[in-house]
mmCIF file of C-alpha atoms in Angstrom:
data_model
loop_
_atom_site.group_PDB
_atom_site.id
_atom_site.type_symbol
_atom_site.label_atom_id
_atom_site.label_comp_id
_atom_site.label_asym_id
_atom_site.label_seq_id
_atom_site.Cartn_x
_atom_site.Cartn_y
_atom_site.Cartn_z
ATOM 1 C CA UNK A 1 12.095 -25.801 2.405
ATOM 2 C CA UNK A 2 10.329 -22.456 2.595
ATOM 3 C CA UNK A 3 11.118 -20.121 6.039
ATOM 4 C CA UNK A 4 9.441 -17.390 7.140
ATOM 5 C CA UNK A 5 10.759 -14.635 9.441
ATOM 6 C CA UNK A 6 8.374 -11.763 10.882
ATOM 7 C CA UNK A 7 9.817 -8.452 12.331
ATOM 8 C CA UNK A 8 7.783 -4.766 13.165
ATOM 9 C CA UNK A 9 5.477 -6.111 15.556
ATOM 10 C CA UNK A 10 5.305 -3.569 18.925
ATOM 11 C CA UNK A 11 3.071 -1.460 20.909
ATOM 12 C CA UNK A 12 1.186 1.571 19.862
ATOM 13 C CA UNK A 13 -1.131 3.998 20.657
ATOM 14 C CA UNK A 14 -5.038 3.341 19.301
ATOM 15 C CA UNK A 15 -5.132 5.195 15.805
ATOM 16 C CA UNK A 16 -1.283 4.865 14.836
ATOM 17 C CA UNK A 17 0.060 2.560 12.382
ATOM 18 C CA UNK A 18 2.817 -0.120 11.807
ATOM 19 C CA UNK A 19 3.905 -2.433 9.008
ATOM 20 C CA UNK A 20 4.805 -6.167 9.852
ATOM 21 C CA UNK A 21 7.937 -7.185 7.410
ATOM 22 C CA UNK A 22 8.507 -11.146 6.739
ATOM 23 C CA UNK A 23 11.149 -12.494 4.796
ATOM 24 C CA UNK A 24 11.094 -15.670 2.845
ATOM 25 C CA UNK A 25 13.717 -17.934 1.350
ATOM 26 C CA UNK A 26 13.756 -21.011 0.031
ATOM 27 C CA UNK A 27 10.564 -20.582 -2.456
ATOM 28 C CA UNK A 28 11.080 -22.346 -5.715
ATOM 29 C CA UNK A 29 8.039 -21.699 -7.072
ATOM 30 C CA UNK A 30 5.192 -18.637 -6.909
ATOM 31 C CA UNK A 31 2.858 -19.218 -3.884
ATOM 32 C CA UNK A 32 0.189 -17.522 -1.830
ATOM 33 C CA UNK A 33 1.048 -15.143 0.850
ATOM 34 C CA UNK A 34 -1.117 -14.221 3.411
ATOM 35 C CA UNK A 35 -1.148 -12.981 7.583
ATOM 36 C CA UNK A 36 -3.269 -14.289 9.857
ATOM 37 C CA UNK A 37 -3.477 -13.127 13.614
ATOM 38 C CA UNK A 38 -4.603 -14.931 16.764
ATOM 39 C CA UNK A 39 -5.913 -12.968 19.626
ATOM 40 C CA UNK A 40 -5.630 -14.396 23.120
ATOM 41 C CA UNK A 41 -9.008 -17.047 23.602
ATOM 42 C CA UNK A 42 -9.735 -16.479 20.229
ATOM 43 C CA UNK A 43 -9.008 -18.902 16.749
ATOM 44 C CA UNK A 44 -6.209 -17.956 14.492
ATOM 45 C CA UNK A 45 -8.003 -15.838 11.527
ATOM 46 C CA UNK A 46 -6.717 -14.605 8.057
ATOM 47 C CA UNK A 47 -6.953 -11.339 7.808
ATOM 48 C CA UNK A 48 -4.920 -10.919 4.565
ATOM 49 C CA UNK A 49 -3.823 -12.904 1.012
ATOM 50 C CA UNK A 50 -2.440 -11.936 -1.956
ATOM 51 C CA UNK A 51 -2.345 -15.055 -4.596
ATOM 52 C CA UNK A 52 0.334 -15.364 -7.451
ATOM 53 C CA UNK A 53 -1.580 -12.507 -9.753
ATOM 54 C CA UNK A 54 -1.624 -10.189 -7.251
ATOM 55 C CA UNK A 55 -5.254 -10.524 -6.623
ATOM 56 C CA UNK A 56 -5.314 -9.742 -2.876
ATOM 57 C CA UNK A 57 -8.615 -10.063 -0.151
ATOM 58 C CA UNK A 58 -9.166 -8.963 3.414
ATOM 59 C CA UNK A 59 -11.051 -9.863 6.365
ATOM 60 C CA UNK A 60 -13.891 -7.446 6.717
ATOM 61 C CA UNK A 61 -12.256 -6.391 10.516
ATOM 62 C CA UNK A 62 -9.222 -4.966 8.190
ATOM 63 C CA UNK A 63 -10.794 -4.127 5.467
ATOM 64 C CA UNK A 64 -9.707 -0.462 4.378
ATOM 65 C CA UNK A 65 -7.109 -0.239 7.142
ATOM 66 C CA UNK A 66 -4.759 -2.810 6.416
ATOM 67 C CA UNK A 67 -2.820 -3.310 3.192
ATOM 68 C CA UNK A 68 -0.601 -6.976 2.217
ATOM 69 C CA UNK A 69 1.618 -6.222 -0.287
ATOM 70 C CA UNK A 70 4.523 -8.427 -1.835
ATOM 71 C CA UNK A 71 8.043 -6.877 -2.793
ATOM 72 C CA UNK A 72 10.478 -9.720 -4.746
ATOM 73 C CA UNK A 73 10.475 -11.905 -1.342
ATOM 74 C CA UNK A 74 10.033 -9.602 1.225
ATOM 75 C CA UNK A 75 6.235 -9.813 2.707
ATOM 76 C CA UNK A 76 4.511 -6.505 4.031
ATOM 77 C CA UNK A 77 1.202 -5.634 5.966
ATOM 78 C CA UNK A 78 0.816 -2.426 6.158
ATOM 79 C CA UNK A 79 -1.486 -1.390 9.645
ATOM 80 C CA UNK A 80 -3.404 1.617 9.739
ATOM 81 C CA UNK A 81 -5.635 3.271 12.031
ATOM 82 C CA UNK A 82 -4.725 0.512 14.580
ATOM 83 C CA UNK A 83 -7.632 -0.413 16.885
ATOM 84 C CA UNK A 84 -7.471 -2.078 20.748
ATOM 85 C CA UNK A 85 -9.126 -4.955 19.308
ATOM 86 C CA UNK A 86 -6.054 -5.107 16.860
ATOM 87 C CA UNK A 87 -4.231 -6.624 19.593
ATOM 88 C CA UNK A 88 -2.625 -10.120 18.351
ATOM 89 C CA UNK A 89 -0.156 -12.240 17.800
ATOM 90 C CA UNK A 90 0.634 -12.387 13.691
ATOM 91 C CA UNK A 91 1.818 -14.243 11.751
ATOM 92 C CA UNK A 92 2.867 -14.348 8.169
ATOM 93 C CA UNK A 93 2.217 -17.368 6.280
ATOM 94 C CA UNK A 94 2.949 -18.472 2.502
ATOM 95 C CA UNK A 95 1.512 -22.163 0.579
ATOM 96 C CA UNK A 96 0.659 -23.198 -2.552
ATOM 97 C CA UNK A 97 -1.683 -26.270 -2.797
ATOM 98 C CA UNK A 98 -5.042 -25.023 -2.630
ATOM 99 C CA UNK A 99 -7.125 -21.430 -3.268
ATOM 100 C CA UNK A 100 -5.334 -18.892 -1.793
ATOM 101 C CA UNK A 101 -8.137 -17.808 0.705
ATOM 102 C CA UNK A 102 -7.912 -21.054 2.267
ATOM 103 C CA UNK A 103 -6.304 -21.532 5.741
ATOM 104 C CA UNK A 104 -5.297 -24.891 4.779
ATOM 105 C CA UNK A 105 -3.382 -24.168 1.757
ATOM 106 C CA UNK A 106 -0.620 -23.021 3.929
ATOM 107 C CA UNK A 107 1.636 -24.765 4.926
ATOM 108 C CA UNK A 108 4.783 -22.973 6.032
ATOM 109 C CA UNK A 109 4.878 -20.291 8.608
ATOM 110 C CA UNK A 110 6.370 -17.516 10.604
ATOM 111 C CA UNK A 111 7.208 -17.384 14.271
ATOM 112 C CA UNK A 112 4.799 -14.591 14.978
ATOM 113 C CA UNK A 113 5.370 -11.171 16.356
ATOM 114 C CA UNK A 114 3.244 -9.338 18.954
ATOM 115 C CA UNK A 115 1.256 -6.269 18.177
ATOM 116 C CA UNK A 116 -0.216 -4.027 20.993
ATOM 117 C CA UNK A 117 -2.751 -1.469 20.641
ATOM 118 C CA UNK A 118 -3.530 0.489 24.077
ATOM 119 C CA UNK A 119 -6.438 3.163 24.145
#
């Protein structure tokens, strides 16, 4: 059984950066990785996914700002030039039975940690 744990969420000032960490354990196979974030009134989105080969894709809102990266089993996202609208809960998230730029390919997930971008 695969578990996810998130850490690095926080607040920051519009134009700073932050990188979301997530640990995993209990893989015992390659899988998808990806982060997905879920605004308040809004639908949970992907913003991020890396599949096994390293070929990664991004949500056009992140796109050139935000970086997922993969070190042994340590997840990253890398946040840059953070944005009001930025302001989410995320929420790392790692599968393996389907395309890895589905949402329903995964199947086990973090708890989520809060990121808050004031102007």
């Amino acid at each position: 059984q695969m578990q996810l744990v998130e850490s690095g969420g926080g607040s920051v000032q519009a134009g700073e950066s932050l990188t979301l960490s997530c640990a995993v354990s209990g893989a015992s196979s390659d899988y998808c990785i990806a982060w997905f974030r879920q605004a308040p009134g809004k639908e949970r989105e992907r913003i991020a996914s890396r599949n096994p080969l390293g070929v990664k894709s991004y949500a056009d809102s992140v796109k050139g700002r935000f970086t997922i990266s993969r070190q042994l089993n340590t997840l990253f996202l890398q946040m840059n030039r953070l944005k009001p609208e930025d302001t989410a809960m995320y929420y790392c998230a790692a599968g393996w039975a389907g395309t890895c730029t589905s949402t329903s390919t995964y199947n086990y997930w973090g708890q989520g940690t809060q990121v808050t971008v004031s102007s």
